[in-house]
């Protein structure tokens, strides 16, 4: 179970180092569900919240607890060892590292080529075309995104955080992406936390969290939260999107 207790995140204002800007304000959350989606308008604090949970950014105040352990002051590597995975909105490219190398690093052990290929197949990639390719500029954004998701599958962690995994994914791949998330929990348990604007992702969430201007404005199941989001999306096009 993940708990955030009165978490705030403050940075220097853009044009004046003597001023500050609060990106997250007194955020308190408990995440213990199978599948949780965080949504809200652009600039509301969604990605910052994900990075604070993963340990990429340290909160200015407040505490973060994972399964009863205070992880507030732990960095991304230490949190990864405790079972937290993070998938970036824009995946990192690694010149000189093959897809096979990356999946083995994620798994934390030596996998057979067949085992590594299974993870690629799960995300809709033809394994023989990708297993020995370098994770470099020759791969498209959508290919990188799916390879990154395959590494998260290989890790099998208790908390998997995805920052807008649909970015760069085409319509056919998006349908498979939904299936990957639906099946992930059955195999490895834990919680899946996804930052997303997509209605189709919100539709399969056990809990939806809405954040705007650094504040949590709504928390509940999809029947409680999604109807209001659909009404609000007409006035705020960046709040909710359909992939079409």
mmCIF file of N, CA and C in Angstrom, residues 39-117:
data_model
loop_
_atom_site.group_PDB
_atom_site.id
_atom_site.type_symbol
_atom_site.label_atom_id
_atom_site.label_comp_id
_atom_site.label_asym_id
_atom_site.label_seq_id
_atom_site.Cartn_x
_atom_site.Cartn_y
_atom_site.Cartn_z
ATOM 1 N N UNK A 39 -5.695 11.799 -13.280
ATOM 2 C CA UNK A 39 -5.990 12.633 -14.433
ATOM 3 C C UNK A 39 -6.201 14.075 -13.993
ATOM 4 N N UNK A 40 -6.436 14.944 -14.966
ATOM 5 C CA UNK A 40 -6.634 16.363 -14.676
ATOM 6 C C UNK A 40 -6.073 17.204 -15.799
ATOM 7 N N UNK A 41 -6.292 18.500 -15.762
ATOM 8 C CA UNK A 41 -5.828 19.377 -16.845
ATOM 9 C C UNK A 41 -4.310 19.439 -16.921
ATOM 10 N N UNK A 42 -3.802 19.810 -18.097
ATOM 11 C CA UNK A 42 -2.357 19.991 -18.265
ATOM 12 C C UNK A 42 -1.833 21.019 -17.274
ATOM 13 N N UNK A 43 -0.647 20.735 -16.724
ATOM 14 C CA UNK A 43 -0.038 21.656 -15.772
ATOM 15 C C UNK A 43 -0.609 21.564 -14.375
ATOM 16 N N UNK A 44 -1.458 20.575 -14.130
ATOM 17 C CA UNK A 44 -2.100 20.470 -12.818
ATOM 18 C C UNK A 44 -1.267 19.792 -11.754
ATOM 19 N N UNK A 45 -0.182 19.116 -12.170
ATOM 20 C CA UNK A 45 0.671 18.452 -11.186
ATOM 21 C C UNK A 45 0.731 16.951 -11.310
ATOM 22 N N UNK A 46 0.119 16.382 -12.362
ATOM 23 C CA UNK A 46 0.052 14.921 -12.494
ATOM 24 C C UNK A 46 1.440 14.284 -12.602
ATOM 25 N N UNK A 47 2.228 14.758 -13.560
ATOM 26 C CA UNK A 47 3.550 14.158 -13.777
ATOM 27 C C UNK A 47 4.470 14.413 -12.590
ATOM 28 N N UNK A 48 4.355 15.576 -11.962
ATOM 29 C CA UNK A 48 5.157 15.860 -10.773
ATOM 30 C C UNK A 48 4.813 14.887 -9.659
ATOM 31 N N UNK A 49 3.527 14.612 -9.489
ATOM 32 C CA UNK A 49 3.108 13.659 -8.470
ATOM 33 C C UNK A 49 3.706 12.281 -8.746
ATOM 34 N N UNK A 50 3.696 11.850 -10.013
ATOM 35 C CA UNK A 50 4.267 10.559 -10.372
ATOM 36 C C UNK A 50 5.759 10.512 -10.062
ATOM 37 N N UNK A 51 6.464 11.601 -10.367
ATOM 38 C CA UNK A 51 7.908 11.646 -10.123
ATOM 39 C C UNK A 51 8.226 11.683 -8.631
ATOM 40 N N UNK A 52 7.394 12.322 -7.859
ATOM 41 C CA UNK A 52 7.587 12.333 -6.408
ATOM 42 C C UNK A 52 7.380 10.928 -5.842
ATOM 43 N N UNK A 53 6.393 10.222 -6.351
ATOM 44 C CA UNK A 53 6.139 8.850 -5.896
ATOM 45 C C UNK A 53 7.310 7.936 -6.255
ATOM 46 N N UNK A 54 7.860 8.116 -7.461
ATOM 47 C CA UNK A 54 8.948 7.255 -7.923
ATOM 48 C C UNK A 54 10.291 7.601 -7.294
ATOM 49 N N UNK A 55 10.417 8.808 -6.724
ATOM 50 C CA UNK A 55 11.678 9.214 -6.116
ATOM 51 C C UNK A 55 12.563 10.031 -7.024
ATOM 52 N N UNK A 56 12.062 10.407 -8.198
ATOM 53 C CA UNK A 56 12.829 11.258 -9.107
ATOM 54 C C UNK A 56 12.904 12.673 -8.547
ATOM 55 N N UNK A 57 11.832 13.103 -7.902
ATOM 56 C CA UNK A 57 11.784 14.403 -7.219
ATOM 57 C C UNK A 57 11.467 14.173 -5.746
ATOM 58 N N UNK A 58 12.069 14.973 -4.891
ATOM 59 C CA UNK A 58 11.833 14.860 -3.455
ATOM 60 C C UNK A 58 10.800 15.893 -3.020
ATOM 61 N N UNK A 59 9.799 15.503 -2.225
ATOM 62 C CA UNK A 59 8.810 16.474 -1.775
ATOM 63 C C UNK A 59 9.433 17.535 -0.881
ATOM 64 N N UNK A 60 8.887 18.733 -0.950
ATOM 65 C CA UNK A 60 9.353 19.817 -0.089
ATOM 66 C C UNK A 60 8.916 19.578 1.349
ATOM 67 N N UNK A 61 7.735 19.003 1.500
ATOM 68 C CA UNK A 61 7.233 18.653 2.830
ATOM 69 C C UNK A 61 6.297 17.459 2.696
ATOM 70 N N UNK A 62 5.980 16.845 3.826
ATOM 71 C CA UNK A 62 5.111 15.678 3.828
ATOM 72 C C UNK A 62 5.892 14.375 3.814
ATOM 73 N N UNK A 63 5.170 13.269 3.810
ATOM 74 C CA UNK A 63 5.788 11.950 3.881
ATOM 75 C C UNK A 63 5.174 11.007 2.852
ATOM 76 N N UNK A 64 5.987 10.031 2.419
ATOM 77 C CA UNK A 64 5.531 8.975 1.514
ATOM 78 C C UNK A 64 5.874 7.643 2.159
ATOM 79 N N UNK A 65 4.876 6.761 2.263
ATOM 80 C CA UNK A 65 5.041 5.465 2.904
ATOM 81 C C UNK A 65 4.678 4.355 1.921
ATOM 82 N N UNK A 66 5.471 3.299 1.909
ATOM 83 C CA UNK A 66 5.201 2.123 1.082
ATOM 84 C C UNK A 66 5.193 0.895 1.969
ATOM 85 N N UNK A 67 4.034 0.262 2.066
ATOM 86 C CA UNK A 67 3.873 -0.941 2.892
ATOM 87 C C UNK A 67 4.418 -0.737 4.301
ATOM 88 N N UNK A 68 4.084 0.410 4.884
ATOM 89 C CA UNK A 68 4.460 0.684 6.255
ATOM 90 C C UNK A 68 5.857 1.225 6.454
ATOM 91 N N UNK A 69 6.617 1.428 5.370
ATOM 92 C CA UNK A 69 7.974 1.962 5.466
ATOM 93 C C UNK A 69 8.012 3.384 4.926
ATOM 94 N N UNK A 70 8.641 4.277 5.689
ATOM 95 C CA UNK A 70 8.778 5.661 5.260
ATOM 96 C C UNK A 70 9.868 5.741 4.192
ATOM 97 N N UNK A 71 9.464 6.075 2.959
ATOM 98 C CA UNK A 71 10.427 6.128 1.851
ATOM 99 C C UNK A 71 10.653 7.568 1.375
ATOM 100 N N UNK A 72 10.220 8.533 2.172
ATOM 101 C CA UNK A 72 10.258 9.945 1.765
ATOM 102 C C UNK A 72 11.630 10.383 1.289
ATOM 103 N N UNK A 73 12.669 9.985 2.006
ATOM 104 C CA UNK A 73 14.016 10.467 1.701
ATOM 105 C C UNK A 73 14.820 9.509 0.834
ATOM 106 N N UNK A 74 14.165 8.471 0.321
ATOM 107 C CA UNK A 74 14.860 7.523 -0.542
ATOM 108 C C UNK A 74 14.810 7.995 -1.989
ATOM 109 N N UNK A 75 15.885 7.737 -2.727
ATOM 110 C CA UNK A 75 15.950 8.092 -4.134
ATOM 111 C C UNK A 75 15.329 7.034 -5.021
ATOM 112 N N UNK A 76 15.402 7.259 -6.327
ATOM 113 C CA UNK A 76 14.740 6.367 -7.277
ATOM 114 C C UNK A 76 15.331 4.954 -7.248
ATOM 115 N N UNK A 77 16.654 4.837 -7.069
ATOM 116 C CA UNK A 77 17.280 3.515 -7.052
ATOM 117 C C UNK A 77 16.845 2.721 -5.833
ATOM 118 N N UNK A 78 16.826 3.383 -4.670
ATOM 119 C CA UNK A 78 16.417 2.695 -3.442
ATOM 120 C C UNK A 78 14.943 2.296 -3.508
ATOM 121 N N UNK A 79 14.115 3.151 -4.083
ATOM 122 C CA UNK A 79 12.691 2.801 -4.205
ATOM 123 C C UNK A 79 12.499 1.664 -5.205
ATOM 124 N N UNK A 80 13.309 1.648 -6.245
ATOM 125 C CA UNK A 80 13.237 0.551 -7.214
ATOM 126 C C UNK A 80 13.545 -0.776 -6.537
ATOM 127 N N UNK A 81 14.503 -0.771 -5.645
ATOM 128 C CA UNK A 81 14.851 -2.009 -4.926
ATOM 129 C C UNK A 81 13.719 -2.470 -4.014
ATOM 130 N N UNK A 82 12.898 -1.516 -3.566
ATOM 131 C CA UNK A 82 11.764 -1.860 -2.708
ATOM 132 C C UNK A 82 10.527 -2.264 -3.516
ATOM 133 N N UNK A 83 10.617 -2.160 -4.852
ATOM 134 C CA UNK A 83 9.518 -2.642 -5.676
ATOM 135 C C UNK A 83 8.710 -1.576 -6.372
ATOM 136 N N UNK A 84 9.330 -0.425 -6.682
ATOM 137 C CA UNK A 84 8.643 0.644 -7.415
ATOM 138 C C UNK A 84 9.242 0.743 -8.818
ATOM 139 N N UNK A 85 8.383 0.673 -9.841
ATOM 140 C CA UNK A 85 8.819 0.879 -11.227
ATOM 141 C C UNK A 85 8.240 2.185 -11.747
ATOM 142 N N UNK A 86 8.979 2.826 -12.672
ATOM 143 C CA UNK A 86 8.495 4.068 -13.270
ATOM 144 C C UNK A 86 8.754 4.041 -14.763
ATOM 145 N N UNK A 87 7.711 4.346 -15.545
ATOM 146 C CA UNK A 87 7.836 4.425 -16.998
ATOM 147 C C UNK A 87 7.634 5.873 -17.413
ATOM 148 N N UNK A 88 8.623 6.445 -18.073
ATOM 149 C CA UNK A 88 8.605 7.854 -18.439
ATOM 150 C C UNK A 88 7.619 8.142 -19.568
ATOM 151 N N UNK A 89 7.120 9.369 -19.596
ATOM 152 C CA UNK A 89 6.272 9.803 -20.712
ATOM 153 C C UNK A 89 7.055 9.763 -22.015
ATOM 154 N N UNK A 90 8.317 10.170 -21.966
ATOM 155 C CA UNK A 90 9.220 10.078 -23.112
ATOM 156 C C UNK A 90 10.344 9.113 -22.733
ATOM 157 N N UNK A 91 10.281 7.855 -23.182
ATOM 158 C CA UNK A 91 11.292 6.867 -22.776
ATOM 159 C C UNK A 91 12.707 7.286 -23.161
ATOM 160 N N UNK A 92 13.650 6.854 -22.339
ATOM 161 C CA UNK A 92 15.059 7.182 -22.548
ATOM 162 C C UNK A 92 15.656 6.254 -23.602
ATOM 163 N N UNK A 93 16.514 6.799 -24.452
ATOM 164 C CA UNK A 93 17.236 5.993 -25.439
ATOM 165 C C UNK A 93 18.621 5.662 -24.888
ATOM 166 N N UNK A 94 19.089 4.438 -25.159
ATOM 167 C CA UNK A 94 20.376 3.980 -24.636
ATOM 168 C C UNK A 94 21.232 3.467 -25.785
ATOM 169 N N UNK A 95 22.102 4.308 -26.307
ATOM 170 C CA UNK A 95 22.983 3.892 -27.381
ATOM 171 C C UNK A 95 23.962 2.834 -26.876
ATOM 172 N N UNK A 96 24.086 1.733 -27.623
ATOM 173 C CA UNK A 96 25.014 0.669 -27.254
ATOM 174 C C UNK A 96 24.390 -0.436 -26.424
ATOM 175 N N UNK A 97 23.136 -0.247 -26.006
ATOM 176 C CA UNK A 97 22.427 -1.270 -25.233
ATOM 177 C C UNK A 97 21.327 -1.865 -26.102
ATOM 178 N N UNK A 98 21.268 -3.171 -26.172
ATOM 179 C CA UNK A 98 20.225 -3.814 -26.966
ATOM 180 C C UNK A 98 18.949 -3.981 -26.149
ATOM 181 N N UNK A 99 17.871 -4.248 -26.836
ATOM 182 C CA UNK A 99 16.595 -4.500 -26.168
ATOM 183 C C UNK A 99 16.727 -5.693 -25.234
ATOM 184 N N UNK A 100 17.437 -6.714 -25.669
ATOM 185 C CA UNK A 100 17.651 -7.895 -24.828
ATOM 186 C C UNK A 100 18.400 -7.519 -23.552
ATOM 187 N N UNK A 101 19.454 -6.685 -23.679
ATOM 188 C CA UNK A 101 20.198 -6.221 -22.494
ATOM 189 C C UNK A 101 19.265 -5.500 -21.525
ATOM 190 N N UNK A 102 18.416 -4.626 -22.058
ATOM 191 C CA UNK A 102 17.545 -3.797 -21.229
ATOM 192 C C UNK A 102 16.540 -4.648 -20.460
ATOM 193 N N UNK A 103 15.978 -5.645 -21.116
ATOM 194 C CA UNK A 103 15.002 -6.515 -20.448
ATOM 195 C C UNK A 103 15.682 -7.339 -19.358
ATOM 196 N N UNK A 104 16.899 -7.807 -19.617
ATOM 197 C CA UNK A 104 17.638 -8.549 -18.595
ATOM 198 C C UNK A 104 17.971 -7.667 -17.398
ATOM 199 N N UNK A 105 18.362 -6.409 -17.658
ATOM 200 C CA UNK A 105 18.640 -5.475 -16.559
ATOM 201 C C UNK A 105 17.387 -5.243 -15.724
ATOM 202 N N UNK A 106 16.253 -5.096 -16.403
ATOM 203 C CA UNK A 106 14.998 -4.860 -15.696
ATOM 204 C C UNK A 106 14.608 -6.063 -14.845
ATOM 205 N N UNK A 107 14.802 -7.247 -15.381
ATOM 206 C CA UNK A 107 14.436 -8.464 -14.646
ATOM 207 C C UNK A 107 15.358 -8.715 -13.459
ATOM 208 N N UNK A 108 16.567 -8.151 -13.523
ATOM 209 C CA UNK A 108 17.525 -8.360 -12.436
ATOM 210 C C UNK A 108 18.157 -9.726 -12.437
ATOM 211 N N UNK A 109 18.078 -10.403 -13.574
ATOM 212 C CA UNK A 109 18.677 -11.733 -13.694
ATOM 213 C C UNK A 109 18.852 -12.050 -15.170
ATOM 214 N N UNK A 110 19.621 -13.093 -15.437
ATOM 215 C CA UNK A 110 19.861 -13.509 -16.806
ATOM 216 C C UNK A 110 18.662 -14.306 -17.314
ATOM 217 N N UNK A 111 18.034 -13.788 -18.347
ATOM 218 C CA UNK A 111 16.915 -14.477 -18.964
ATOM 219 C C UNK A 111 17.376 -15.178 -20.233
ATOM 220 N N UNK A 112 16.696 -16.246 -20.564
ATOM 221 C CA UNK A 112 16.938 -16.841 -21.871
ATOM 222 C C UNK A 112 16.358 -15.901 -22.925
ATOM 223 N N UNK A 113 16.824 -16.038 -24.160
ATOM 224 C CA UNK A 113 16.286 -15.208 -25.237
ATOM 225 C C UNK A 113 14.785 -15.442 -25.375
ATOM 226 N N UNK A 114 14.367 -16.677 -25.202
ATOM 227 C CA UNK A 114 12.938 -16.994 -25.310
ATOM 228 C C UNK A 114 12.131 -16.276 -24.235
ATOM 229 N N UNK A 115 12.670 -16.222 -23.013
ATOM 230 C CA UNK A 115 11.971 -15.535 -21.924
ATOM 231 C C UNK A 115 11.874 -14.038 -22.196
ATOM 232 N N UNK A 116 12.977 -13.451 -22.665
ATOM 233 C CA UNK A 116 12.963 -12.024 -22.983
ATOM 234 C C UNK A 116 11.988 -11.730 -24.115
ATOM 235 N N UNK A 117 11.926 -12.614 -25.080
ATOM 236 C CA UNK A 117 11.031 -12.430 -26.217
ATOM 237 C C UNK A 117 9.564 -12.463 -25.806
#
